[in-house]
C-alpha cells in the first residue's frame, strides 16, 4: 500500500471521510487523496515523496508561492512575541490601513478568521443596517457554509430557496432568493417583485466556485444600479478574487464600488485571516458601536496578520500582476493548444492569477453551462496530470490558481505533460 493510501485509511477511522474539508477527499474524481507533507514555491510533495507542480495554491492563498522566505521570516518574528493576546494590536491597524489603501470602497473593515465568518457577518450587518430580512444570492456562487447561504433555487424564479445541506432549517433559507448568474432579466424581475424587502445581494463578482465564470458588464452594472435604487446593500464576495484577479480585485476590473466587500484567502498568505469592510456608515452598525453583534477570540491574530502583511507587501512590488497574468495566459493558451492538437473538446479562460479549464466547446456563463461540461473527461485529465506530477483541484467545478513562483519553464513542463495526457485521452 502506498503511503497516501495508508494515511487515508488511518484518517477515515478518526476524521469523518478522512478530511477536514469535503473537496479534499477526491469524492468527485475518485481515487486516493494525496496527503501533503511539504510545499515550496510552485511545488508540493505528497506523503509518498512524489513532487507536483501545484495549481491549487491552498485554493488561492499561495499567490507568492508556498513557504515564501520573507513570509516565513515575518511569521517567525511575530510568533516569538506571542501567538495571541485577545487584545488590540498595532499590526491590525497597519493591515487594515493597507487593505483600505488598496480597495478604495473599503472605508472601514473588521478582521475575522475565515471567509465563512466574513460573509456571514457581512450579511448580518446588511440585515441590521437595512432592517430587512431577504437576501439574494446567485446559483453556483459559494459564500462559505453559514446557514442562510447553503441554499439552492426553489421551484419558481421568485420563490425562496431550499436548504442545500441537511441540518439547515427551511425556515432559515426562506429569506434567501437564489437567481441564475449573469441573468439580468431575472434580477430585474426579482427587484420589481420585492426590491424594497431585499437587505442585500451577495455575489462572487467573478465566480470561482463553479469553475471560473465571468459576469457580463451589463449584469454587474445593472446589479449596482438596481441595489442602489432599492436601498439594498451590494456585497462583493472577493474572498477568492480579492488581490487575485488584480491587486484591487474584481471591483477594480468592473469599475464598481460595492457597499461591502468580503476578503480572505490571499490576505492571510496561508494563515487563517479574512475580513469584511466597506462604507463607514454601514460598518458603524457593528458592535461595540452599533447593535449588530460580531466577535472572535482569534480575530486579527498577530501571526496571521504578519503573514498577510508581508504577502500584501510582496504583491505590490512592480510588475507582480503583469507577470502573474502573463504566466496564467501562457498556461491556458498552452493547454488549449495541446487539447486542440489531440482533438479534445476543451476551452480555458483566465483573469489575473486565476484560471478555469472546461471540457466543453465554449466558456460557461451560468451554473447550468458548467454542469453541462464533460465531467468524465475532466476526471481522466485530472488523474493523468496527477500521474505526470501536476496537481489541479480535485473537482471539475473548481478554478485553479497561478503563483509568482511558477516559472515559464515549469509552465512549459505542465503543457508538455498535458500534451501526453490529452493524447492518451483521445485513444
Ligand atoms: C473560499 C470562499 C469562501 C469561504 O472562505 P473559507 O475561508 O473557506 O471559510 C467564501 N466565499 C468565496 C467566494 C470563497 O471562494
Short mmCIF file of C-alpha atoms and ligand atoms in Angstrom, two decimals:
data_model
loop_
_atom_site.label_atom_id
_atom_site.label_comp_id
_atom_site.label_asym_id
_atom_site.label_seq_id
_atom_site.Cartn_x
_atom_site.Cartn_y
_atom_site.Cartn_z
CA UNK A 1 0.00 0.00 0.00
CA UNK A 2 1.23 3.46 -0.90
CA UNK A 3 1.79 5.89 1.99
CA UNK A 4 -1.13 8.10 0.84
CA UNK A 5 -3.47 5.10 0.99
CA UNK A 6 -2.20 4.17 4.44
CA UNK A 7 -2.80 7.68 5.73
CA UNK A 8 -6.23 7.89 4.09
CA UNK A 9 -7.32 4.67 5.80
CA UNK A 10 -5.98 5.86 9.14
CA UNK A 11 -7.62 9.28 8.69
CA UNK A 12 -11.01 7.75 7.83
CA UNK A 13 -11.04 5.94 11.16
CA UNK A 14 -10.81 9.15 13.16
CA UNK A 15 -11.88 12.05 10.89
CA UNK A 16 -15.22 11.79 9.00
CA UNK A 17 -14.35 10.95 5.39
CA UNK A 18 -10.71 11.30 6.34
CA UNK A 19 -10.65 15.05 5.68
CA UNK A 20 -11.34 18.38 7.35
CA UNK A 21 -12.99 19.93 4.26
CA UNK A 22 -15.02 17.75 1.86
CA UNK A 23 -13.39 18.54 -1.54
CA UNK A 24 -10.07 17.18 -0.25
CA UNK A 25 -11.49 13.63 -0.16
CA UNK A 26 -11.36 13.30 -4.01
CA UNK A 27 -15.05 12.30 -3.90
CA UNK A 28 -15.84 13.82 -7.29
CA UNK A 29 -12.77 12.47 -9.12
CA UNK A 30 -12.33 9.13 -7.35
CA UNK A 31 -9.08 7.67 -6.09
CA UNK A 32 -6.95 8.40 -3.06
CA UNK A 33 -6.28 11.98 -1.94
CA UNK A 34 -2.62 12.97 -1.76
CA UNK A 35 -1.57 13.79 1.77
CA UNK A 36 0.78 16.76 1.50
CA UNK A 37 3.80 16.87 3.74
CA UNK A 38 5.67 19.82 2.32
CA UNK A 39 5.35 22.74 -0.08
CA UNK A 40 7.89 25.13 -1.53
CA UNK A 41 7.45 27.72 -4.27
CA UNK A 42 5.38 26.17 -7.08
CA UNK A 43 5.69 22.62 -5.70
CA UNK A 44 4.01 20.34 -3.20
CA UNK A 45 5.22 16.89 -2.11
CA UNK A 46 2.92 14.11 -1.01
CA UNK A 47 3.40 11.53 1.73
CA UNK A 48 4.95 9.10 -0.80
CA UNK A 49 7.54 11.78 -1.70
CA UNK A 50 6.07 12.43 -5.14
CA UNK A 51 6.57 16.00 -6.32
CA UNK A 52 3.81 18.01 -8.07
CA UNK A 53 3.64 21.38 -9.78
CA UNK A 54 0.76 22.81 -7.78
CA UNK A 55 -2.10 24.84 -9.27
CA UNK A 56 -4.31 24.62 -6.17
CA UNK A 57 -2.20 27.00 -4.11
CA UNK A 58 -4.19 26.17 -0.98
CA UNK A 59 -7.26 27.27 -3.06
CA UNK A 60 -5.82 30.71 -3.63
CA UNK A 61 -3.76 31.99 -0.70
CA UNK A 62 -0.35 30.87 -2.03
CA UNK A 63 -0.10 33.70 -4.58
CA UNK A 64 3.57 34.49 -3.86
CA UNK A 65 4.44 30.76 -3.89
CA UNK A 66 4.43 28.30 -1.00
CA UNK A 67 6.66 28.92 2.03
CA UNK A 68 7.98 32.22 0.68
CA UNK A 69 11.12 33.00 2.73
CA UNK A 70 10.06 36.57 3.54
CA UNK A 71 6.61 35.47 4.67
CA UNK A 72 8.12 32.73 6.83
CA UNK A 73 10.52 35.23 8.40
CA UNK A 74 7.64 37.62 9.20
CA UNK A 75 5.73 34.73 10.81
CA UNK A 76 8.76 33.67 12.87
CA UNK A 77 9.34 37.20 14.10
CA UNK A 78 5.70 37.64 15.09
CA UNK A 79 5.45 34.22 16.76
CA UNK A 80 8.37 34.93 19.09
CA UNK A 81 6.37 37.82 20.59
CA UNK A 82 3.38 35.64 21.40
CA UNK A 83 0.70 33.83 19.44
CA UNK A 84 -2.49 35.58 20.55
CA UNK A 85 -3.47 38.21 23.10
CA UNK A 86 -7.24 38.76 22.86
CA UNK A 87 -6.50 42.48 22.90
CA UNK A 88 -5.93 45.07 20.17
CA UNK A 89 -2.52 45.31 18.47
CA UNK A 90 -0.78 47.86 16.25
CA UNK A 91 -0.33 45.45 13.32
CA UNK A 92 -4.11 45.11 12.99
CA UNK A 93 -4.29 48.84 12.29
CA UNK A 94 -1.43 48.58 9.78
CA UNK A 95 -3.05 45.79 7.77
CA UNK A 96 -6.47 47.48 7.89
CA UNK A 97 -4.95 50.73 6.58
CA UNK A 98 -3.10 48.77 3.90
CA UNK A 99 -6.26 46.99 2.72
CA UNK A 100 -8.22 50.26 2.67
CA UNK A 101 -5.45 51.85 0.59
CA UNK A 102 -5.68 49.03 -1.99
CA UNK A 103 -9.52 48.94 -2.04
CA UNK A 104 -10.98 52.46 -2.09
CA UNK A 105 -14.51 51.10 -1.49
CA UNK A 106 -13.39 49.87 1.93
CA UNK A 107 -13.55 52.83 4.32
CA UNK A 108 -13.56 50.66 7.43
CA UNK A 109 -13.09 46.96 7.96
CA UNK A 110 -13.01 44.24 10.52
CA UNK A 111 -10.71 41.21 10.61
CA UNK A 112 -12.00 37.68 11.12
CA UNK A 113 -10.50 34.20 10.74
CA UNK A 114 -12.29 32.67 7.73
CA UNK A 115 -14.16 33.63 4.59
CA UNK A 116 -17.28 31.98 6.02
CA UNK A 117 -17.16 34.31 9.01
CA UNK A 118 -16.62 37.32 6.74
CA UNK A 119 -19.67 36.62 4.53
CA UNK A 120 -21.88 35.54 7.44
CA UNK A 121 -21.02 38.75 9.30
CA UNK A 122 -21.47 40.95 6.22
CA UNK A 123 -24.96 39.51 5.70
CA UNK A 124 -25.95 40.03 9.32
CA UNK A 125 -24.62 43.57 9.05
CA UNK A 126 -26.58 44.26 5.85
CA UNK A 127 -29.74 42.97 7.52
CA UNK A 128 -29.10 45.03 10.64
CA UNK A 129 -28.35 48.17 8.62
CA UNK A 130 -31.41 47.92 6.38
CA UNK A 131 -33.82 46.36 8.86
CA UNK A 132 -34.79 43.87 6.13
CA UNK A 133 -34.59 40.05 6.11
CA UNK A 134 -34.48 38.91 2.48
CA UNK A 135 -31.16 38.30 0.74
CA UNK A 136 -30.29 37.42 -2.86
CA UNK A 137 -27.52 35.08 -3.98
CA UNK A 138 -26.69 33.53 -7.35
CA UNK A 139 -26.73 29.88 -8.36
CA UNK A 140 -23.24 28.35 -8.39
CA UNK A 141 -21.69 31.04 -6.18
CA UNK A 142 -20.22 29.81 -2.90
CA UNK A 143 -20.02 32.11 0.08
CA UNK A 144 -18.92 29.78 2.85
CA UNK A 145 -21.05 27.43 4.88
CA UNK A 146 -23.30 29.57 7.07
CA UNK A 147 -26.96 28.51 7.22
CA UNK A 148 -28.62 31.24 5.16
CA UNK A 149 -26.13 30.72 2.29
CA UNK A 150 -26.43 26.94 1.95
CA UNK A 151 -29.39 27.34 -0.35
CA UNK A 152 -30.43 26.10 -3.75
CA UNK A 153 -33.03 27.64 -6.02
CA UNK A 154 -36.69 26.94 -5.25
CA UNK A 155 -39.19 25.74 -7.84
CA UNK A 156 -40.01 29.11 -9.39
CA UNK A 157 -37.95 32.19 -10.09
CA UNK A 158 -39.48 34.31 -7.35
CA UNK A 159 -39.87 31.56 -4.80
CA UNK A 160 -37.43 31.30 -1.97
CA UNK A 161 -34.60 28.82 -1.70
CA UNK A 162 -34.42 25.34 -0.25
CA UNK A 163 -31.60 24.17 2.01
CA UNK A 164 -28.72 22.61 0.06
CA UNK A 165 -27.44 20.91 3.21
CA UNK A 166 -29.12 18.70 5.77
CA UNK A 167 -29.29 20.44 9.12
CA UNK A 168 -30.36 23.81 7.72
CA UNK A 169 -33.98 24.56 8.67
CA UNK A 170 -36.17 25.55 5.69
CA UNK A 171 -37.28 28.45 7.89
CA UNK A 172 -33.75 29.89 7.70
CA UNK A 173 -33.49 29.68 3.92
CA UNK A 174 -36.95 31.05 3.15
CA UNK A 175 -35.38 34.51 3.31
CA UNK A 176 -32.80 33.67 0.64
CA UNK A 177 -33.65 34.10 -3.05
CA UNK A 178 -31.42 32.23 -5.50
CA UNK A 179 -31.15 33.70 -9.01
CA UNK A 180 -29.25 32.46 -12.08
CA UNK A 181 -25.81 34.08 -12.59
CA UNK A 182 -25.50 36.53 -15.49
CA UNK A 183 -29.30 36.74 -15.90
CA UNK A 184 -30.09 40.46 -15.91
CA UNK A 185 -33.80 39.90 -16.60
CA UNK A 186 -34.23 37.58 -13.61
CA UNK A 187 -32.51 40.15 -11.41
CA UNK A 188 -34.81 42.93 -12.61
CA UNK A 189 -37.86 40.73 -12.11
CA UNK A 190 -36.87 39.90 -8.53
CA UNK A 191 -36.34 43.55 -7.66
CA UNK A 192 -39.59 44.54 -9.37
CA UNK A 193 -41.33 41.94 -7.20
CA UNK A 194 -39.92 42.73 -3.77
CA UNK A 195 -36.91 45.05 -4.13
CA UNK A 196 -37.77 47.07 -1.04
CA UNK A 197 -37.62 43.94 1.12
CA UNK A 198 -34.12 42.93 -0.01
CA UNK A 199 -31.40 43.60 2.58
CA UNK A 200 -28.54 42.67 0.30
CA UNK A 201 -27.30 40.93 -2.80
CA UNK A 202 -24.14 38.88 -2.37
CA UNK A 203 -22.16 37.87 -5.45
CA UNK A 204 -18.86 36.33 -6.46
CA UNK A 205 -18.02 39.17 -8.84
CA UNK A 206 -16.01 36.73 -10.93
CA UNK A 207 -17.27 33.30 -9.95
CA UNK A 208 -14.58 30.83 -8.91
CA UNK A 209 -16.59 28.15 -7.16
CA UNK A 210 -18.37 26.84 -10.28
CA UNK A 211 -15.03 26.77 -12.06
CA UNK A 212 -14.28 30.25 -13.47
CA UNK A 213 -17.33 32.15 -14.77
CA UNK A 214 -17.14 35.83 -15.70
CA UNK A 215 -20.15 38.11 -15.42
CA UNK A 216 -21.19 40.32 -18.32
CA UNK A 217 -20.63 44.03 -17.91
CA UNK A 218 -24.36 44.64 -18.33
CA UNK A 219 -25.11 42.24 -15.48
CA UNK A 220 -22.79 43.88 -12.93
CA UNK A 221 -23.78 47.42 -13.97
CA UNK A 222 -27.47 46.54 -13.57
CA UNK A 223 -26.75 44.91 -10.23
CA UNK A 224 -25.07 48.07 -8.90
CA UNK A 225 -27.83 50.36 -10.20
CA UNK A 226 -30.76 48.25 -9.02
CA UNK A 227 -29.39 47.67 -5.50
CA UNK A 228 -28.73 51.39 -5.13
CA UNK A 229 -32.25 52.31 -6.30
CA UNK A 230 -33.79 49.87 -3.83
CA UNK A 231 -31.63 50.69 -0.82
CA UNK A 232 -30.19 47.16 -0.81
CA UNK A 233 -26.59 46.56 0.21
CA UNK A 234 -24.35 45.21 -2.57
CA UNK A 235 -21.81 42.74 -1.17
CA UNK A 236 -18.88 41.78 -3.40
CA UNK A 237 -17.61 38.49 -2.04
CA UNK A 238 -13.97 38.83 -3.05
CA UNK A 239 -12.69 36.10 -0.72
CA UNK A 240 -11.30 34.39 -3.81
CA UNK A 241 -10.94 37.23 -6.33
CA UNK A 242 -9.51 39.87 -3.99
CA UNK A 243 -5.79 40.53 -4.67
CA UNK A 244 -6.01 37.59 -7.11
CA UNK A 245 -7.65 38.69 -10.37
CA UNK A 246 -5.94 42.09 -9.96
CA UNK A 247 -4.49 43.91 -6.98
CA UNK A 248 -7.77 45.80 -6.50
CA UNK A 249 -9.90 42.68 -7.03
CA UNK A 250 -12.84 42.24 -9.39
CA UNK A 251 -14.28 45.60 -8.31
CA UNK A 252 -11.29 47.37 -9.82
CA UNK A 253 -11.78 45.49 -13.11
CA UNK A 254 -15.55 46.17 -13.17
CA UNK A 255 -15.24 49.79 -12.09
CA UNK A 256 -17.90 49.08 -9.45
CA UNK A 257 -17.98 50.42 -5.90
CA UNK A 258 -19.74 47.81 -3.75
CA UNK A 259 -21.19 48.78 -0.37
CA UNK A 260 -19.42 45.91 1.40
CA UNK A 261 -16.57 43.63 0.38
CA UNK A 262 -15.55 40.33 1.92
CA UNK A 263 -11.94 39.18 1.69
CA UNK A 264 -9.94 36.10 2.68
CA UNK A 265 -7.53 33.62 1.06
CA UNK A 266 -4.73 35.93 -0.25
CA UNK A 267 -4.90 38.41 2.66
CA UNK A 268 -3.81 35.72 5.10
CA UNK A 269 -0.94 34.50 2.92
CA UNK A 270 -1.77 30.94 4.03
CA UNK A 271 -2.77 31.74 7.61
CA UNK A 272 -6.38 31.94 8.90
CA UNK A 273 -7.25 35.56 8.17
CA UNK A 274 -10.23 37.15 6.43
CA UNK A 275 -12.03 40.48 6.57
CA UNK A 276 -15.18 42.37 5.69
CA UNK A 277 -15.46 46.08 5.17
CA UNK A 278 -16.98 48.91 3.20
CA UNK A 279 -18.95 52.08 3.77
CA UNK A 280 -18.29 53.66 7.14
CA UNK A 281 -21.99 54.35 7.63
CA UNK A 282 -22.75 50.63 7.36
CA UNK A 283 -19.71 49.45 9.34
CA UNK A 284 -20.77 51.77 12.19
CA UNK A 285 -23.71 49.41 12.85
CA UNK A 286 -21.36 46.75 14.24
CA UNK A 287 -20.87 46.11 17.92
CA UNK A 288 -19.49 47.84 20.04
CA UNK A 289 -20.66 50.95 18.10
CA UNK A 290 -23.96 49.56 16.86
CA UNK A 291 -26.44 46.81 17.52
CA UNK A 292 -25.15 44.14 15.10
CA UNK A 293 -23.17 41.62 17.13
CA UNK A 294 -19.93 40.17 15.77
CA UNK A 295 -16.82 38.91 17.59
CA UNK A 296 -13.91 36.45 17.54
CA UNK A 297 -11.35 35.14 20.06
CA UNK A 298 -8.66 34.87 17.39
CA UNK A 299 -9.82 37.74 15.15
CA UNK A 300 -6.84 39.77 13.94
CA UNK A 301 -4.42 37.14 15.19
CA UNK A 302 -0.93 38.70 15.20
CA UNK A 303 0.85 35.80 13.50
CA UNK A 304 -1.80 35.59 10.74
CA UNK A 305 -1.65 39.36 10.30
CA UNK A 306 2.16 39.21 9.96
CA UNK A 307 1.86 36.65 7.13
CA UNK A 308 -0.86 38.72 5.48
CA UNK A 309 1.02 42.00 5.70
CA UNK A 310 4.16 40.56 4.16
CA UNK A 311 2.11 38.96 1.38
CA UNK A 312 0.39 42.28 0.67
CA UNK A 313 3.82 43.93 0.50
CA UNK A 314 5.18 41.38 -1.99
CA UNK A 315 2.18 41.56 -4.33
CA UNK A 316 2.54 45.34 -4.58
CA UNK A 317 6.07 45.15 -5.95
CA UNK A 318 6.43 46.46 -9.53
CA UNK A 319 5.37 44.03 -12.23
CA UNK A 320 3.84 41.45 -9.87
CA UNK A 321 0.42 41.24 -11.56
CA UNK A 322 1.80 41.72 -15.08
CA UNK A 323 3.99 38.66 -14.54
CA UNK A 324 1.29 36.63 -12.84
CA UNK A 325 -1.18 37.39 -15.63
CA UNK A 326 1.36 36.62 -18.38
CA UNK A 327 2.15 33.25 -16.82
CA UNK A 328 -1.51 32.36 -16.41
CA UNK A 329 -2.08 33.22 -20.08
CA UNK A 330 0.97 31.20 -21.11
CA UNK A 331 -0.53 28.20 -19.34
CA UNK A 332 -4.13 28.44 -20.56
CA UNK A 333 -3.02 29.12 -24.16
CA UNK A 334 -0.60 26.18 -23.99
CA UNK A 335 -3.26 23.85 -22.60
CA UNK A 336 -5.83 24.93 -25.20
CA UNK A 337 -3.28 24.34 -27.97
CA UNK A 338 -2.38 20.91 -26.56
CA UNK A 339 -6.07 19.92 -26.43
CA UNK A 340 -6.63 21.14 -29.99
CA UNK A 341 -3.68 19.08 -31.24
CA UNK A 342 -5.19 15.97 -29.63
CA UNK A 343 -8.72 16.74 -30.83
CA UNK A 344 -10.12 17.05 -27.29
CA UNK A 345 -13.13 19.35 -26.78
CA UNK A 346 -11.73 21.89 -24.32
CA UNK A 347 -11.68 25.62 -23.58
CA UNK A 348 -9.87 27.66 -20.97
CA UNK A 349 -10.23 31.15 -19.57
CA UNK A 350 -8.32 33.28 -17.09
CA UNK A 351 -8.20 36.56 -15.29
CA UNK A 352 -5.09 37.72 -13.44
CA UNK A 353 -3.76 34.76 -11.46
CA UNK A 354 -6.92 32.65 -11.64
CA UNK A 355 -7.99 30.30 -14.43
CA UNK A 356 -10.66 27.83 -15.47
CA UNK A 357 -10.38 24.65 -17.57
CA UNK A 358 -13.56 23.36 -19.19
CA UNK A 359 -14.21 20.17 -21.09
CA UNK A 360 -16.79 21.94 -23.20
CA UNK A 361 -16.86 23.73 -26.54
CA UNK A 362 -17.48 27.18 -25.08
CA UNK A 363 -16.78 29.18 -21.95
CA UNK A 364 -19.59 28.82 -19.38
CA UNK A 365 -21.79 31.79 -18.48
CA UNK A 366 -24.01 30.09 -15.92
CA UNK A 367 -24.03 27.20 -13.47
CA UNK A 368 -26.13 25.21 -15.95
CA UNK A 369 -23.43 25.69 -18.64
CA UNK A 370 -20.80 24.49 -16.20
CA UNK A 371 -22.67 21.35 -15.20
CA UNK A 372 -23.15 20.51 -18.90
CA UNK A 373 -19.37 20.10 -19.40
CA UNK A 374 -17.79 16.66 -19.83
CA UNK A 375 -17.03 15.61 -16.26
CA UNK A 376 -15.67 12.19 -17.29
CA UNK A 377 -13.03 13.88 -19.43
CA UNK A 378 -12.11 16.17 -16.56
CA UNK A 379 -11.55 13.14 -14.32
CA UNK A 380 -9.29 11.47 -16.88
CA UNK A 381 -7.34 14.69 -17.37
CA UNK A 382 -7.06 15.27 -13.61
CA UNK A 383 -5.70 11.79 -12.85
CA UNK A 384 -3.45 11.79 -15.94
CA UNK A 385 -1.89 15.08 -14.89
CA UNK A 386 -1.52 13.93 -11.28
CA UNK A 387 0.35 10.90 -12.55
CA UNK A 388 2.61 13.27 -14.53
CA UNK A 389 3.30 15.33 -11.40
CA UNK A 390 0.87 18.23 -11.91
CA UNK A 391 -1.86 18.95 -9.34
CA UNK A 392 -5.14 20.71 -10.17
CA UNK A 393 -8.12 20.98 -7.81
CA UNK A 394 -9.89 17.59 -7.48
CA UNK A 395 -13.20 18.76 -8.98
CA UNK A 396 -14.41 19.98 -12.38
CA UNK A 397 -16.19 22.81 -10.56
CA UNK A 398 -13.11 24.44 -9.09
CA UNK A 399 -11.00 27.24 -10.53
CA UNK A 400 -7.20 26.93 -10.49
CA UNK A 401 -4.51 29.29 -9.28
CA UNK A 402 -1.16 30.57 -10.54
CA UNK A 403 1.61 31.81 -8.27
CA UNK A 404 4.61 34.06 -8.78
CA UNK A 405 6.83 31.02 -8.21
CA UNK A 406 5.59 29.29 -11.38
CA UNK A 407 8.39 29.99 -13.87
CA UNK A 408 7.84 29.91 -17.66
CA UNK A 409 9.86 26.65 -17.66
CA UNK A 410 7.51 25.00 -15.15
CA UNK A 411 4.56 26.11 -17.20
CA UNK A 412 6.14 24.61 -20.32
CA UNK A 413 6.65 21.36 -18.36
CA UNK A 414 2.96 21.47 -17.46
CA UNK A 415 1.94 21.93 -21.09
CA UNK A 416 4.22 19.06 -22.14
CA UNK A 417 2.56 16.80 -19.58
CA UNK A 418 -0.86 17.91 -20.84
CA UNK A 419 0.04 17.03 -24.45
CA UNK A 420 0.76 13.50 -23.29
CA UNK A 421 -2.42 13.27 -21.22
CA UNK A 422 -4.70 14.71 -23.93
CA UNK A 423 -3.16 12.33 -26.50
CA UNK A 424 -3.82 9.35 -24.21
CA UNK A 425 -7.40 10.58 -23.67
CA UNK A 426 -8.13 10.71 -27.40
CA UNK A 427 -7.42 6.99 -27.96
C1 LIG B 1 -13.34 30.24 -0.08
C2 LIG B 1 -14.50 31.14 -0.20
C3 LIG B 1 -15.32 31.45 0.90
C4 LIG B 1 -15.17 30.75 2.23
O1 LIG B 1 -13.95 31.01 2.83
P1 LIG B 1 -13.43 29.99 3.99
O2 LIG B 1 -12.19 30.66 4.47
O3 LIG B 1 -13.22 28.68 3.32
O4 LIG B 1 -14.49 29.94 5.02
C5 LIG B 1 -16.30 32.38 0.74
N1 LIG B 1 -16.51 32.99 -0.44
C6 LIG B 1 -15.76 32.71 -1.52
C7 LIG B 1 -16.01 33.44 -2.79
C8 LIG B 1 -14.74 31.76 -1.44
O5 LIG B 1 -14.03 31.46 -2.53
#
